[in-house]
PDB file of C-alpha atoms in Angstrom:
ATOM      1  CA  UNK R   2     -41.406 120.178 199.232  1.00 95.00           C
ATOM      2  CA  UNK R   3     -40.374 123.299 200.485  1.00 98.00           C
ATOM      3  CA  UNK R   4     -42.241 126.685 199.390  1.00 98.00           C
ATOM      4  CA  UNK R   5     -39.896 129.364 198.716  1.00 98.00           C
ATOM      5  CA  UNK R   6     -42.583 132.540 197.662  1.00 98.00           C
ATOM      6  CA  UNK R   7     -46.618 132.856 197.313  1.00 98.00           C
ATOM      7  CA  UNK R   8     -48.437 136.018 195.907  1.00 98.00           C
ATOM      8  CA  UNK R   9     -51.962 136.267 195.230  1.00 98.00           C
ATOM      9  CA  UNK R  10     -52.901 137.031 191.788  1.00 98.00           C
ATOM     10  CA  UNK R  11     -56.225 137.443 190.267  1.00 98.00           C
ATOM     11  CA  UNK R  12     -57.842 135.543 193.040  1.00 98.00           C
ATOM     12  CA  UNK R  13     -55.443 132.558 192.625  1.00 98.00           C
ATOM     13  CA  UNK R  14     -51.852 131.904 194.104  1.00 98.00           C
ATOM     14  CA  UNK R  15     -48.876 131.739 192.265  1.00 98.00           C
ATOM     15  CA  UNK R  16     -46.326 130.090 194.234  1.00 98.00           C
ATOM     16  CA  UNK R  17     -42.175 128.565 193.569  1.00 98.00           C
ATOM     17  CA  UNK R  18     -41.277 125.371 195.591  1.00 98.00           C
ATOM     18  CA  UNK R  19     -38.370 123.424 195.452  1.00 98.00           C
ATOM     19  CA  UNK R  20     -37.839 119.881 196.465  1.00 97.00           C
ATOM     20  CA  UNK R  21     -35.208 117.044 196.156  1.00 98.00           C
ATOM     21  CA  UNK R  22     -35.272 115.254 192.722  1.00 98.00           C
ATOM     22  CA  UNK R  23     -34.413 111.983 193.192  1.00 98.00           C
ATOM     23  CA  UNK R  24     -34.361 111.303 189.187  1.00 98.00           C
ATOM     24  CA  UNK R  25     -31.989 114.774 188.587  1.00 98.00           C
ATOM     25  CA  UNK R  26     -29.872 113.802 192.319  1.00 98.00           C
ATOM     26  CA  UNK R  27     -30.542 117.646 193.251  1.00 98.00           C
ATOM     27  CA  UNK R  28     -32.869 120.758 194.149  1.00 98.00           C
ATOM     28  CA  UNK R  29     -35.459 121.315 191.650  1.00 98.00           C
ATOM     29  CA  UNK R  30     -37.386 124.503 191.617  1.00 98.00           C
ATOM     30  CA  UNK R  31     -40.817 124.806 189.906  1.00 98.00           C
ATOM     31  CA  UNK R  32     -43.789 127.421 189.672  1.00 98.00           C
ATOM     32  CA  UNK R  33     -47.448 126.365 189.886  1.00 98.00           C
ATOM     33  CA  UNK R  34     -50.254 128.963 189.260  1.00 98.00           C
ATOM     34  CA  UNK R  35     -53.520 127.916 191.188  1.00 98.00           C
ATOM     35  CA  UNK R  36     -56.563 129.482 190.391  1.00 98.00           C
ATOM     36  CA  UNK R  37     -59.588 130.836 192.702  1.00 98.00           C
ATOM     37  CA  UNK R  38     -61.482 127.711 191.619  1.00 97.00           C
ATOM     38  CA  UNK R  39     -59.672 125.341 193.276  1.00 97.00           C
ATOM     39  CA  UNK R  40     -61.474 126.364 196.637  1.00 96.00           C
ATOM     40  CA  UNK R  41     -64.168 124.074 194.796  1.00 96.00           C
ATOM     41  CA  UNK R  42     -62.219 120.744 194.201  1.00 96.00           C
ATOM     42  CA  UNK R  43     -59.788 119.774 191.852  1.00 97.00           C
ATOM     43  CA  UNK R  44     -58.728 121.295 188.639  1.00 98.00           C
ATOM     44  CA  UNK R  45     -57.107 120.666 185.138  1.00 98.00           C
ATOM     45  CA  UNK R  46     -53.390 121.251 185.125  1.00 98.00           C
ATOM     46  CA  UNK R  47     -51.497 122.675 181.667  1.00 98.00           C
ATOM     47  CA  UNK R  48     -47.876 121.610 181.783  1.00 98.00           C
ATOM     48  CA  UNK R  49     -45.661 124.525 180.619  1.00 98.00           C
ATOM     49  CA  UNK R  50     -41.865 122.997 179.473  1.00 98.00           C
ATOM     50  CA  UNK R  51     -39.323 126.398 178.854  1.00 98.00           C
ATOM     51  CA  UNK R  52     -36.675 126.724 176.049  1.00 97.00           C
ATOM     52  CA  UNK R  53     -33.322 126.724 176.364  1.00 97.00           C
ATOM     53  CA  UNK R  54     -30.690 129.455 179.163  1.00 97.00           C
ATOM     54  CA  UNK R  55     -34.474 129.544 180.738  1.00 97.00           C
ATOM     55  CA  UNK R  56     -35.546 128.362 184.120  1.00 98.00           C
ATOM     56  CA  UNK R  57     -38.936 128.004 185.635  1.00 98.00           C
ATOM     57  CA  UNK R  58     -39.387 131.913 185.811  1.00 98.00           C
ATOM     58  CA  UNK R  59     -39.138 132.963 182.371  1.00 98.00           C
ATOM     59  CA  UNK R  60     -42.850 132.135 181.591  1.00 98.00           C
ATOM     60  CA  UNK R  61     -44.096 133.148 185.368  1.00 97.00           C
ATOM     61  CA  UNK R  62     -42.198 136.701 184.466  1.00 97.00           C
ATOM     62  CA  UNK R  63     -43.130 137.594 181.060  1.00 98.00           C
ATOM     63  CA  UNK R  64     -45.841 135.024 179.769  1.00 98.00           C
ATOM     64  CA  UNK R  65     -48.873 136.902 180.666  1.00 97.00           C
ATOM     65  CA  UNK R  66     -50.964 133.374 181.482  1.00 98.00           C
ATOM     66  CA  UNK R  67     -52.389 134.312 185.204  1.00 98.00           C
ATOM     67  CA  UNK R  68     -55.417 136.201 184.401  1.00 98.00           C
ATOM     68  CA  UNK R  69     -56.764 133.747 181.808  1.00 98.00           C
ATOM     69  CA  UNK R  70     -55.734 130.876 183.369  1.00 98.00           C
ATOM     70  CA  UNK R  71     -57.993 132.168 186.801  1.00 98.00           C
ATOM     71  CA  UNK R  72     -60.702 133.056 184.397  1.00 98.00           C
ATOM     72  CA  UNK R  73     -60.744 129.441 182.908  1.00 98.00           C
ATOM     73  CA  UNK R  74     -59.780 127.543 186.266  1.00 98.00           C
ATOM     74  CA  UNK R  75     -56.216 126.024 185.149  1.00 98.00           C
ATOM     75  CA  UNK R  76     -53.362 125.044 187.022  1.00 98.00           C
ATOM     76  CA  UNK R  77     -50.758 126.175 185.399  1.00 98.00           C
ATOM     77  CA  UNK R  78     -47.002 124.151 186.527  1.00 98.00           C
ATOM     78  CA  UNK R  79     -43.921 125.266 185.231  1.00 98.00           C
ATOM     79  CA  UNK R  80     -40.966 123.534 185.832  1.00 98.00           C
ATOM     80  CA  UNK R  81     -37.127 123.951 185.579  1.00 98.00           C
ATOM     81  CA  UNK R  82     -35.163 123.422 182.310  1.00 98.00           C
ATOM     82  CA  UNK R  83     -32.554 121.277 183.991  1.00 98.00           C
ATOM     83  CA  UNK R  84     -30.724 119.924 186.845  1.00 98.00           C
ATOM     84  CA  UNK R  85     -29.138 122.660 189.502  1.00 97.00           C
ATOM     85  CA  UNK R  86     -26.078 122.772 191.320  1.00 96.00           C
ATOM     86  CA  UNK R  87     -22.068 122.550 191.715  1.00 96.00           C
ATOM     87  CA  UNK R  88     -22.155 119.276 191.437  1.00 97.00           C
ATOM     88  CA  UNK R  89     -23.957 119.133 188.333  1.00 97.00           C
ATOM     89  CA  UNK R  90     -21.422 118.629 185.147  1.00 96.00           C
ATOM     90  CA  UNK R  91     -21.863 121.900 183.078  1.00 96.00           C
ATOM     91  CA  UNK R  92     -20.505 123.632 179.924  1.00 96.00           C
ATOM     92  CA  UNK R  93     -20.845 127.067 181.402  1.00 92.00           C
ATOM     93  CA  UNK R  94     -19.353 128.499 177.996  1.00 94.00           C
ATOM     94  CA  UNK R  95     -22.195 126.671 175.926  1.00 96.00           C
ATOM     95  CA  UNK R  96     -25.602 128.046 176.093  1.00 94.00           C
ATOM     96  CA  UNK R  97     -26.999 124.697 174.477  1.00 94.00           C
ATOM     97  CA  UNK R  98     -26.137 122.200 176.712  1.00 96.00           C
ATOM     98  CA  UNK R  99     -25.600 121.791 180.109  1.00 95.00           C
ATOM     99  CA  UNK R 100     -27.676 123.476 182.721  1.00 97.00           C
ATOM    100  CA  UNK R 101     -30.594 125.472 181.483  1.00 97.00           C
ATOM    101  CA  UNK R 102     -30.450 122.858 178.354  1.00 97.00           C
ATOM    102  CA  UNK R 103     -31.439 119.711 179.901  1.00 97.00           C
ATOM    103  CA  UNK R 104     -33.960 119.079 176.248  1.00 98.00           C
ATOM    104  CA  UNK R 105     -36.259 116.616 178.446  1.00 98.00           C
ATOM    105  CA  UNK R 106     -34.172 113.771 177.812  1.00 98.00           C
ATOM    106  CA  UNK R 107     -33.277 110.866 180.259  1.00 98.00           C
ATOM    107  CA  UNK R 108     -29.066 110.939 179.495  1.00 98.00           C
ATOM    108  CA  UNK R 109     -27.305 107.830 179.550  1.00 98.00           C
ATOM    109  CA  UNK R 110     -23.780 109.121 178.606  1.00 98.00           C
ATOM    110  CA  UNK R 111     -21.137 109.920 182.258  1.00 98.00           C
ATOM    111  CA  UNK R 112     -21.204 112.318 183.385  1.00 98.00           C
ATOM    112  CA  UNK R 113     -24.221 113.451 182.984  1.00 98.00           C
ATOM    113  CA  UNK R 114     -26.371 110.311 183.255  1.00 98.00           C
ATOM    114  CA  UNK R 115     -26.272 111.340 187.045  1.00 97.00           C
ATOM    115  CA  UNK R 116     -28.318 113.961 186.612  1.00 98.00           C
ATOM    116  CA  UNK R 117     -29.751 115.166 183.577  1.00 98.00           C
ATOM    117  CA  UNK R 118     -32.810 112.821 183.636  1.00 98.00           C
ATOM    118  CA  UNK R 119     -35.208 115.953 183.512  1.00 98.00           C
ATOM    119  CA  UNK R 120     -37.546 112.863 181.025  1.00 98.00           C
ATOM    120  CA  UNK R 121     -38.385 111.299 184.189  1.00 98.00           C
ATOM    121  CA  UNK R 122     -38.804 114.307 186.171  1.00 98.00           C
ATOM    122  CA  UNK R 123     -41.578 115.482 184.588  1.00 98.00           C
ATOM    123  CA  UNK R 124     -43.217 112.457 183.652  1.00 98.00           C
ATOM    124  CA  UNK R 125     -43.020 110.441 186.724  1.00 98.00           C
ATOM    125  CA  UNK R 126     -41.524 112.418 189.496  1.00 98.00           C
ATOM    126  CA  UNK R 127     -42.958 115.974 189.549  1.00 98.00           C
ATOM    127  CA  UNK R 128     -46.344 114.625 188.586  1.00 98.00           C
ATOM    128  CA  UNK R 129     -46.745 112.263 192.084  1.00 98.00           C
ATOM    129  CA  UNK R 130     -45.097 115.466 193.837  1.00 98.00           C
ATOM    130  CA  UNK R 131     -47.872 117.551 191.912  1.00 98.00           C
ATOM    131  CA  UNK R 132     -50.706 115.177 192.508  1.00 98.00           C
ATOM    132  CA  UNK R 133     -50.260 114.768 196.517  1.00 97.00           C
ATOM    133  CA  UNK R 134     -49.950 118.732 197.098  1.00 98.00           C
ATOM    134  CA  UNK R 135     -51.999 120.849 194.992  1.00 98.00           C
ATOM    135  CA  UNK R 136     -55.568 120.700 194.207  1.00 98.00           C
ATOM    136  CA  UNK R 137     -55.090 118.837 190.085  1.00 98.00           C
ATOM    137  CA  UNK R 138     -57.271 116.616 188.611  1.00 98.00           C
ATOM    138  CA  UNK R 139     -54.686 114.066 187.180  1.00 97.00           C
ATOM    139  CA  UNK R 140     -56.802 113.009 184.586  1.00 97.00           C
ATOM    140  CA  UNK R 141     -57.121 116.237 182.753  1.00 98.00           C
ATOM    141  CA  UNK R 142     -53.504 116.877 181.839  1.00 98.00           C
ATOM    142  CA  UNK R 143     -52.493 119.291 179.213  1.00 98.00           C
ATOM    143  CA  UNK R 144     -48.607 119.961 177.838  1.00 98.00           C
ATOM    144  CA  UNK R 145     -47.170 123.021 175.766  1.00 98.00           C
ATOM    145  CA  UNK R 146     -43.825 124.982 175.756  1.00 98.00           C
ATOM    146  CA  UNK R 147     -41.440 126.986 174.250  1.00 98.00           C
ATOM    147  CA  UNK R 148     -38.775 126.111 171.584  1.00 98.00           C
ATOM    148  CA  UNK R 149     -36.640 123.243 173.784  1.00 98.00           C
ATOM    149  CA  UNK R 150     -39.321 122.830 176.003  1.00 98.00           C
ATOM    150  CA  UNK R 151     -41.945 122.737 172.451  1.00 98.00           C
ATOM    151  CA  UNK R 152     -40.170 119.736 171.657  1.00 98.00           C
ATOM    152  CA  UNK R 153     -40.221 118.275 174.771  1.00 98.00           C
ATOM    153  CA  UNK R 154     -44.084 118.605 175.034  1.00 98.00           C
ATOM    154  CA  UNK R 155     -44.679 117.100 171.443  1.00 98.00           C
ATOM    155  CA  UNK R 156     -42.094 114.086 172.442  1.00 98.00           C
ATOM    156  CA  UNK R 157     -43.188 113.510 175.929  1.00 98.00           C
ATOM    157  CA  UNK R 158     -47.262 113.907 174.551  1.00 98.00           C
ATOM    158  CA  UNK R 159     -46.391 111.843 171.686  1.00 98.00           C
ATOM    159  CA  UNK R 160     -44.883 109.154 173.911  1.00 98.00           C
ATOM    160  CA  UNK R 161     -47.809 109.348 176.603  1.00 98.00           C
ATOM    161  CA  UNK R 162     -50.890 109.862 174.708  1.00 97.00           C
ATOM    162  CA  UNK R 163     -52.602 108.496 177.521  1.00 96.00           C
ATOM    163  CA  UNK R 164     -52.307 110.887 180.270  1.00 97.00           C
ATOM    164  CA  UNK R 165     -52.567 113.863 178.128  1.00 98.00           C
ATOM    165  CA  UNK R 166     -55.543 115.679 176.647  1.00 97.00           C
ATOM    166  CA  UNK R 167     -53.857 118.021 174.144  1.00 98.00           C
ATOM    167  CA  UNK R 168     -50.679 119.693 173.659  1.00 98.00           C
ATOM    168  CA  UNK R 169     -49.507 122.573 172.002  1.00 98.00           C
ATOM    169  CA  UNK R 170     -46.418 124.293 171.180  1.00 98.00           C
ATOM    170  CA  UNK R 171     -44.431 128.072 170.270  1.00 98.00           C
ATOM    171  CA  UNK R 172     -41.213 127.007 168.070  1.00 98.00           C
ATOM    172  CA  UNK R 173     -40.437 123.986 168.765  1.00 98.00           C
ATOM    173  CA  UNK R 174     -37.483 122.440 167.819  1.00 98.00           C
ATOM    174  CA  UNK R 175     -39.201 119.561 165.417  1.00 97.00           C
ATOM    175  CA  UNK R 176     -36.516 117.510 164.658  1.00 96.00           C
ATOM    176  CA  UNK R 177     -33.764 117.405 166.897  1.00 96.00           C
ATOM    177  CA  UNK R 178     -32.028 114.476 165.599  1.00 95.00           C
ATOM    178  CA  UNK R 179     -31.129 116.742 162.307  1.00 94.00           C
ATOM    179  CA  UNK R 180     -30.913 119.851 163.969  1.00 90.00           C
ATOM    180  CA  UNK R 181     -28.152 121.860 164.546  1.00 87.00           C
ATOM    181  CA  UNK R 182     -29.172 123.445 167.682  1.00 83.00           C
ATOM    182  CA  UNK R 183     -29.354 119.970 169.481  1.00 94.00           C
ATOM    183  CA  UNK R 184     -27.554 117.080 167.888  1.00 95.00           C
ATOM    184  CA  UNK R 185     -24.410 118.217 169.904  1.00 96.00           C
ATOM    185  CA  UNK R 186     -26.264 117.810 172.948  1.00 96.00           C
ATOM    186  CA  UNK R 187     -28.056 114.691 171.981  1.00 98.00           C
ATOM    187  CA  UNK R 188     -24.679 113.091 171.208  1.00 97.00           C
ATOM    188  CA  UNK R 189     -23.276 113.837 174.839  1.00 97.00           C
ATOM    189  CA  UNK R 190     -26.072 113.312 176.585  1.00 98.00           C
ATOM    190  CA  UNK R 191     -27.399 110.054 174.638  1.00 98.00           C
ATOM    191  CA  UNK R 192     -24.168 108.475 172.763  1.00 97.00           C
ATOM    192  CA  UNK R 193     -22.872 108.378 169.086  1.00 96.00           C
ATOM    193  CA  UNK R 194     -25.420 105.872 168.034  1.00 96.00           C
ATOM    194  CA  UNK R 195     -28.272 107.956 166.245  1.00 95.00           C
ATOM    195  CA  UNK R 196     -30.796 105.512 166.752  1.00 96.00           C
ATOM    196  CA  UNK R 197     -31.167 106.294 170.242  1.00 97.00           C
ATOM    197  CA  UNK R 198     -31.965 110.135 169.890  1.00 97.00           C
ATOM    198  CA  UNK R 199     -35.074 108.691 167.947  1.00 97.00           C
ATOM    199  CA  UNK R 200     -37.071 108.238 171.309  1.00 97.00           C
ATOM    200  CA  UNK R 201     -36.660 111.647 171.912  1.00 98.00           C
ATOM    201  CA  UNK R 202     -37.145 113.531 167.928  1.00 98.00           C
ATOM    202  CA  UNK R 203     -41.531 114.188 167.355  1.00 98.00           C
ATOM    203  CA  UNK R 204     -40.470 113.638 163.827  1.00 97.00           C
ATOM    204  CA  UNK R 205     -39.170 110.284 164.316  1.00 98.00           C
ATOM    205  CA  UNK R 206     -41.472 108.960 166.486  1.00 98.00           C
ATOM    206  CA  UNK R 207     -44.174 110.024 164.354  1.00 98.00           C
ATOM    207  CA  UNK R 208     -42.481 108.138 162.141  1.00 96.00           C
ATOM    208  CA  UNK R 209     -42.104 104.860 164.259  1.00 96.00           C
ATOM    209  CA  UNK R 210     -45.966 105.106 165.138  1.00 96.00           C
ATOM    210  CA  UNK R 211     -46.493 107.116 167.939  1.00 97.00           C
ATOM    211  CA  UNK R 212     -49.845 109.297 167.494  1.00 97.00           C
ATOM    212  CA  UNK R 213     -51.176 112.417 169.664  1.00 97.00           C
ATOM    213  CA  UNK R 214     -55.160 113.076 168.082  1.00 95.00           C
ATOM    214  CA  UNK R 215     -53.986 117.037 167.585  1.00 97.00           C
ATOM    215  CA  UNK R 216     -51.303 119.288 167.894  1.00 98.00           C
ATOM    216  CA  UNK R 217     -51.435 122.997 167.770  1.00 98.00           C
ATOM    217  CA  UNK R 218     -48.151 125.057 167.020  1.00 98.00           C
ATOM    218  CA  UNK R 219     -47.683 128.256 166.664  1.00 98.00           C
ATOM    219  CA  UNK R 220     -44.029 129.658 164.796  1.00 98.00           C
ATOM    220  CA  UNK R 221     -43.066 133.572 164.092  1.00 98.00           C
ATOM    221  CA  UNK R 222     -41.772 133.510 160.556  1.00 98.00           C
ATOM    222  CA  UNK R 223     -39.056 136.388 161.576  1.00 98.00           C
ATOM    223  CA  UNK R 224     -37.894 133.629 163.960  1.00 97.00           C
ATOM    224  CA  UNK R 225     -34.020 133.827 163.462  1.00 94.00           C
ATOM    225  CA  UNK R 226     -33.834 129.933 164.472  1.00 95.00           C
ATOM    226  CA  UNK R 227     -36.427 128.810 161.824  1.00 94.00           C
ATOM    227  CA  UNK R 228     -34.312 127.061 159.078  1.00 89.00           C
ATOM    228  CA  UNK R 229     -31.657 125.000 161.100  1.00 88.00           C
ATOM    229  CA  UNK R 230     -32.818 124.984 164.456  1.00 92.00           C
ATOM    230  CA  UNK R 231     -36.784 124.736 164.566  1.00 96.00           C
ATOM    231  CA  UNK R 232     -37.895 123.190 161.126  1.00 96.00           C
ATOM    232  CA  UNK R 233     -41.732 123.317 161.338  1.00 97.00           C
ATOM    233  CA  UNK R 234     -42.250 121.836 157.707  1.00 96.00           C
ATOM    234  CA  UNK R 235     -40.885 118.678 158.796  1.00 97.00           C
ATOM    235  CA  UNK R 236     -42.938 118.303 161.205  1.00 97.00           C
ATOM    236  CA  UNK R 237     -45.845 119.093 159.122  1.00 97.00           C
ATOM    237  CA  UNK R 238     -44.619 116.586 156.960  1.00 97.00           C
ATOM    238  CA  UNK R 239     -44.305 114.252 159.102  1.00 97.00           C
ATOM    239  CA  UNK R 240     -47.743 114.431 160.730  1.00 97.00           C
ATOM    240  CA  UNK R 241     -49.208 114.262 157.064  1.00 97.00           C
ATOM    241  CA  UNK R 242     -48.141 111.186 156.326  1.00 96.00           C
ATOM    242  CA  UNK R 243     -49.420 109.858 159.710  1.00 96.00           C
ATOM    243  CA  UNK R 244     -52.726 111.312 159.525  1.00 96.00           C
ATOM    244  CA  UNK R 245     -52.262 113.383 162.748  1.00 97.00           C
ATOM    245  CA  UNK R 246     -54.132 116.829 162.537  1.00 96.00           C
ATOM    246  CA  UNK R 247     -51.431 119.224 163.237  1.00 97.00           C
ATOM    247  CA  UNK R 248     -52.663 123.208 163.138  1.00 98.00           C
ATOM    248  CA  UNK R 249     -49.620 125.244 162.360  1.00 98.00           C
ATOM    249  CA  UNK R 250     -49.889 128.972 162.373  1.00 98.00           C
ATOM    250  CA  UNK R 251     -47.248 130.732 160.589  1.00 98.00           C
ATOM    251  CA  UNK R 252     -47.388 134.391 162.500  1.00 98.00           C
ATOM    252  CA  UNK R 253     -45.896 137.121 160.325  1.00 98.00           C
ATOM    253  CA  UNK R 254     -43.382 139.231 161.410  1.00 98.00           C
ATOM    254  CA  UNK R 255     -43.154 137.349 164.734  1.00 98.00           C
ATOM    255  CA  UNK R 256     -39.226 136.277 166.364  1.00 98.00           C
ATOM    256  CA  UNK R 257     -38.302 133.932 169.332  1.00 97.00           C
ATOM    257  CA  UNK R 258     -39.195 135.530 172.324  1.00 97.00           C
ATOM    258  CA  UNK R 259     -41.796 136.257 175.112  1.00 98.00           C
ATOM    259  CA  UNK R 260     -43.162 138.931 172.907  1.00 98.00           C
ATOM    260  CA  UNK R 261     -43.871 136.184 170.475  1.00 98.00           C
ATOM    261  CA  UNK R 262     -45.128 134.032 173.550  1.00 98.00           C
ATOM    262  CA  UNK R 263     -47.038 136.222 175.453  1.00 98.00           C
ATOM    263  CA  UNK R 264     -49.180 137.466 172.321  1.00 98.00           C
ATOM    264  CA  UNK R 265     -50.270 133.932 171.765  1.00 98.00           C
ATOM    265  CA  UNK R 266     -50.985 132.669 175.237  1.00 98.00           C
ATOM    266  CA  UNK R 267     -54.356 133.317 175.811  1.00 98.00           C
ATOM    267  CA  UNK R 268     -54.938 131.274 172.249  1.00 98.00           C
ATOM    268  CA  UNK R 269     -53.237 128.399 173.894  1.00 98.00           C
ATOM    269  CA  UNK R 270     -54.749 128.757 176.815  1.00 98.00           C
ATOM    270  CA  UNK R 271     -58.188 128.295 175.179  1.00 98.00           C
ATOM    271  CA  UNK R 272     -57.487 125.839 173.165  1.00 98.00           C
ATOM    272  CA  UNK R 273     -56.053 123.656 176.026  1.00 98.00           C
ATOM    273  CA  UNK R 274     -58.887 124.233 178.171  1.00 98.00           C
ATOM    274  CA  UNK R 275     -61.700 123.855 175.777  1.00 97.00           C
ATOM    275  CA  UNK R 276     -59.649 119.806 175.843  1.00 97.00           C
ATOM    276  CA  UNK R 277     -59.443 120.093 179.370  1.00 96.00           C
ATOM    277  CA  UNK R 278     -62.618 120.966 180.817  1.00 87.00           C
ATOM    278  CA  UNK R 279     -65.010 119.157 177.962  1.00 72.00           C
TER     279      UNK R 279
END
């Protein structure tokens, strides 16, 4: 691990590393926020998974998490969207696939099979890198995100209820497998057969019996991606019939962006850490 900036912010440190990623065969760059606490022992860490065109700076920039995140003593990671580099096969024309839209999934279509195995990154690779350098008590684990990276905290929580304590989400994409936004990725990255992309939709695991005790999600209803793309009634549909308690907050007036995000933060925040630190 290599560290590539530090800056002290509200007592804590927010630093970007990068190391070599085995699982993605490049560089992967991540944030982690560590708060003034930490001088004490270990700490919670909150798992933050970024939407689509995004990288690990979009939240560190604009979603206004340091100063509650120091004031509740979370370690806040935030990694990369997707693998990074030449050599990694792109569709620089297509802002929904390729780099910057890696969707958490472990690929097992060529080309990109090689690399875009950003599933395994975060659940087994970035986590040991995680656990031997920063101050994180691995057993209080929390995971939320934004749109792409909503659905990959549901899935990967969903699929891992286990190792994480809650999980919450802005937008996500619910139901990827009927979605417009992502079955054209799912098909290159996963294959033509359908039945595959289940292992990586909330809605159909839910379906096939994977449970998570809550979930929290909050979804602007002026969100111009909220009918084909995000679909937060199926979801709640879907967590209805399986008798998981799903809190959906319908904010009016609300779109897709960090100004949705950062409004919300500090109520996901709380709500995380009130799981975490119980």
């Amino acid at each position: 691990m290599k560290t590539i900036a530090t800056d002290k912010s509200y007592g804590g440190t927010q630093g970007v590393y990068v190391e070599r990623s085995e699982a993605c065969d490049c560089d992967m760059t991540f944030a982690v926020f560590v708060p003034p606490q930490a001088a004490a022992g270990k700490l919670p860490v909150l798992w933050y998974l970024s939407g689509l065109t995004c990288t690990h700076a979009n939240v560190m920039d604009k979603g206004e998490y340091r100063r509650l995140a120091a004031e509740l003593g979370l370690v806040i990671v935030c990694p990369d969207t997707s693998p990074r580099g030449d050599h990694v096969p792109d569709e620089a024309d297509n802002w929904q696939f390729g780099k910057g839209a890696g969707f958490y999934v472990d690929a097992t279509e060529p080309p990109y099979s090689a690399n875009y195995r950003m599933y395994s990154y975060i659940v087994d690779e970035l986590p040991r890198l995680l656990a031997a350098e920063f101050p994180v008590d691995m057993d209080r684990q929390g995971i939320f995100g934004h749109s792409m990276g909503g659905h990959g905290a549901i899935t990967i929580a969903l699929k891992n209820p286990d190792r994480f304590r809650s999980c919450s989400a802005f937008a996500p994409i619910s139901h990827p497998s009927v979605s417009g936004w992502s079955k054209p990725a799912f098909r290159k990255y996963l294959g033509a057969d359908e039945k595959t992309w289940r292992a990586y939709d909330a809605c159909s695991l839910i379906e096939e019996g994977h449970r998570f005790p809550e979930l929290f999600v909050d979804q602007g209803t002026a969100d111009s991606f909220l009918e084909d793309g995000l679909r937060p009634d199926e979801l709640r549909q879907a967590c209805e019939a399986s008798g998981i308690g799903l809190k959906l907050r319908m904010q009016e007036g609300y779109g897709h962006s960090y100004f949705f995000i950062s409004t919300f933060m500090e109520d996901h925040l709380r709500w995380h850490a009130q799981k975490l630190t119980n």
